[in-house]
Coordinates of C-alpha atoms in Angstrom, one line a residue:
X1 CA 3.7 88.8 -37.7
X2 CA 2.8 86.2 -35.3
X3 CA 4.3 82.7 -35.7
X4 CA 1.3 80.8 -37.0
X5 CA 0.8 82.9 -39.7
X6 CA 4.9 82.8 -40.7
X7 CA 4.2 79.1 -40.3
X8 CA 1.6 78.9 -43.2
X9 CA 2.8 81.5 -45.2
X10 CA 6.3 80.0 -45.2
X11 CA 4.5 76.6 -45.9
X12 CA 3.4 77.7 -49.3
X13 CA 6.3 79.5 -50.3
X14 CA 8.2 75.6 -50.1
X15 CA 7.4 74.4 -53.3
X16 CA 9.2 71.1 -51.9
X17 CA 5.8 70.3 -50.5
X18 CA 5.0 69.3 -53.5
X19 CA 7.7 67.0 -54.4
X20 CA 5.9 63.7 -54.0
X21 CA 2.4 65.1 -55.0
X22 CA 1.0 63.4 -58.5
X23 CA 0.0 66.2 -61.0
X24 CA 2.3 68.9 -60.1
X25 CA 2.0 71.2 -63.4
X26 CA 5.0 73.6 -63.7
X27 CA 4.3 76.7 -65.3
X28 CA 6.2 79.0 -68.1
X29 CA 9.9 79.0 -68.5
X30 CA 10.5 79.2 -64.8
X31 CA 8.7 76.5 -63.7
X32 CA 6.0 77.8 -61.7
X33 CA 4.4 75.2 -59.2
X34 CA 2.8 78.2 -57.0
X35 CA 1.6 81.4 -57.3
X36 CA -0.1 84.5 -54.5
X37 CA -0.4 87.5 -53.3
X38 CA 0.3 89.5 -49.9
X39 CA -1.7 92.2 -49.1
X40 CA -1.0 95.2 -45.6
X41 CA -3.5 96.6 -44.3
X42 CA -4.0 98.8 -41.1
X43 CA -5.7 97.6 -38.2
X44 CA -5.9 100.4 -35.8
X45 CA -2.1 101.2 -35.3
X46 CA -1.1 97.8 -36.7
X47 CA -0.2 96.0 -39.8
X48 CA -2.2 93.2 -40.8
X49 CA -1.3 90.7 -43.4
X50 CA -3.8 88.8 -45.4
X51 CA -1.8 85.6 -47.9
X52 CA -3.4 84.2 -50.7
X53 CA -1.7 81.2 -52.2
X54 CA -2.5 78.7 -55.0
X55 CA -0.6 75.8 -56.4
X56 CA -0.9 73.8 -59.7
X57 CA -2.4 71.1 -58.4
X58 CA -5.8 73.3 -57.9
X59 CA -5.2 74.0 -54.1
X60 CA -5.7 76.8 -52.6
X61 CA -5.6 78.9 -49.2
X62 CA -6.0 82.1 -47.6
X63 CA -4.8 83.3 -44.5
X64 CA -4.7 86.0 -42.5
X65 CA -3.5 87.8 -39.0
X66 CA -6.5 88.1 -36.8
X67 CA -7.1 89.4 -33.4
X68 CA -7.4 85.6 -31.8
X69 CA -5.0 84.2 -29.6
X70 CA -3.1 82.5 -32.9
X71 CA -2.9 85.4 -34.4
X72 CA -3.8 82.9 -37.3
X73 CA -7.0 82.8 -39.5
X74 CA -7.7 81.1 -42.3
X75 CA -10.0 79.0 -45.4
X76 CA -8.7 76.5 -47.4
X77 CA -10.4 75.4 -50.1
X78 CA -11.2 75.7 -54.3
X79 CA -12.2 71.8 -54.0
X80 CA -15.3 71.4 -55.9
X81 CA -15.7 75.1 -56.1
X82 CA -15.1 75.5 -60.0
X83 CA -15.1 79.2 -60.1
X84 CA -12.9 79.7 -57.2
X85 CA -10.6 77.5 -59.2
X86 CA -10.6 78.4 -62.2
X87 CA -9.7 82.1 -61.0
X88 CA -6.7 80.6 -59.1
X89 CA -5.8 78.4 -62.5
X90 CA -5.7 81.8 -64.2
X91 CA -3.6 83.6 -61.7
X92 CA -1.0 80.9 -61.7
X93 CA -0.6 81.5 -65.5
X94 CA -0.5 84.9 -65.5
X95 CA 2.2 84.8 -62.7
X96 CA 4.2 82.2 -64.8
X97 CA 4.3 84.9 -67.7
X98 CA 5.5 87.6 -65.4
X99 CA 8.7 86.2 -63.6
X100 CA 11.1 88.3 -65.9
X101 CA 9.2 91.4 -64.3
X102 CA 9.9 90.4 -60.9
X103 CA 12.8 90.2 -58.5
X104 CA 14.4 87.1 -57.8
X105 CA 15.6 85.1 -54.9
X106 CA 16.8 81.5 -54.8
X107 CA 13.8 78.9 -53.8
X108 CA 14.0 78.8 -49.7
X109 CA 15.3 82.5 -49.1
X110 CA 12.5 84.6 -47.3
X111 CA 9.8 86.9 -49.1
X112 CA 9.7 89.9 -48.0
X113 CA 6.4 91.0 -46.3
X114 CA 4.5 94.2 -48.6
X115 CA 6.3 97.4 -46.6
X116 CA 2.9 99.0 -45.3
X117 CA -0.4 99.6 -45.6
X118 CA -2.1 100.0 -48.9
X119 CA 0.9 97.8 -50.3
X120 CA 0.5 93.9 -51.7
X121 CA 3.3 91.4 -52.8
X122 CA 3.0 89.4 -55.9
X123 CA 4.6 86.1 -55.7
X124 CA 5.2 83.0 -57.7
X125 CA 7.7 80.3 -57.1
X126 CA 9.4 77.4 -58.7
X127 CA 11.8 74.3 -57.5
X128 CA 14.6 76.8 -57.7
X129 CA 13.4 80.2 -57.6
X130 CA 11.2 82.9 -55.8
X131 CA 10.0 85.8 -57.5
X132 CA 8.3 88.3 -56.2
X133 CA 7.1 92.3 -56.9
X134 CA 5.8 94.9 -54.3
X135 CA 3.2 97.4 -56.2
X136 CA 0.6 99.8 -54.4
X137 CA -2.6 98.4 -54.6
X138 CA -4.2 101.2 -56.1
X139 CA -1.2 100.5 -58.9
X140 CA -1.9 96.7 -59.3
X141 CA -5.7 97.8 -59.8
X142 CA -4.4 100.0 -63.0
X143 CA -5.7 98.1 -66.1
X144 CA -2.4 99.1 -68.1
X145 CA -0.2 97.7 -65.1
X146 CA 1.4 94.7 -66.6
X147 CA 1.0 93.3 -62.8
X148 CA -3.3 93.5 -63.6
X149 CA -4.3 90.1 -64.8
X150 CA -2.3 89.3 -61.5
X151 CA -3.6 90.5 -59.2
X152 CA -7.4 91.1 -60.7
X153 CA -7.3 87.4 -60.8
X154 CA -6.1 87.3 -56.9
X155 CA -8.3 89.3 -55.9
X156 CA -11.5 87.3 -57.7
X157 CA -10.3 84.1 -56.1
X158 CA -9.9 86.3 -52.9
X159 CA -13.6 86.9 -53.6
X160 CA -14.9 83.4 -54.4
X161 CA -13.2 82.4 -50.9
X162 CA -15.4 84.7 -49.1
X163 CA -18.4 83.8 -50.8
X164 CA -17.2 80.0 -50.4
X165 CA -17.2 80.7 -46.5
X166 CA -20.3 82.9 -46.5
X167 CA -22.4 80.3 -47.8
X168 CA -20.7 77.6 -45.1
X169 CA -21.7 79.7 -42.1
X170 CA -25.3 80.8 -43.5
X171 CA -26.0 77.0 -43.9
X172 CA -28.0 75.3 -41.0
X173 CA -25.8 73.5 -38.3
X174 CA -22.6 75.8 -38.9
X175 CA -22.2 78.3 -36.3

């Protein structure tokens, strides 16, 4: 991973960002403040990593190893998009429900990227804790997974983010 994209993935993973933001919601018994996924996927010979991150205050981003000189692409967004936002709102709760399913690390300690291709990481952390649980994708896509609402959910705000930037570069003005 190149060090722009470690930058803003490990950005989101700091829920202290928050700390003197107004309307910080904490989620479940744990607390949740933010909630994602990680997905691998193969480029040629290489891994690619695509992040997906939402907090409670309705903000959202997506990010994603590229081919540029950064290494570092990315939308952030959700604002005035009310579908994109209420998908994200929905993956945040299902995440807070799940954190007794997941492995946990103490708030600050590094996630671990998803281990190869056709692999994604479920993530969701508090002022104290990170949790986190690698599943294959075709496994998270199982409707009796418990990990389904999830990532289903991810993967629609995933979708409303490329729709979201579709509809930017079709619009006249925006190259």
């Amino acid at each position: 991973m190149k060090q722009a994209y470690i930058n803003m993935r490990n950005f989101w993973l700091d829920v202290k960002n928050l700390e003197n933001r107004q309307g910080v919601i904490e989620l479940g018994a744990d607390k949740i403040a933010v909630a994602g996924v990680e997905m691998a996927l193969a480029d040629g010979d290489q891994i690619k990593h695509v992040f997906l991150a939402t907090n409670s205050l309705g903000d959202s981003s997506l990010y994603f190893e590229n081919n540029s000189k950064s290494g570092l692409g990315g939308v952030i967004g959700g604002h005035g998009h009310e579908a994109l936002q209420n998908a994200a709102a929905h993956m945040l709760a299902h995440a807070s429900k799940l954190t007794a399913q997941m492995e946990t690390l103490p708030a600050g300690s590094p996630l671990p990227a998803p281990s190869g291709d056709g692999y994604v990481r479920l993530f969701a952390v508090s002022k104290e804790k990170l949790f986190h649980v690698e599943l294959k994708e075709t496994d998270a896509r199982q409707p009796e997974n418990p990990f389904y609402p999830f990532f289903a959910y991810s993967q629609q705000t995933l979708g409303f983010f490329r729709a979201q930037e579709a509809q930017a570069s079709s619009t006249p003005g925006r190259a």
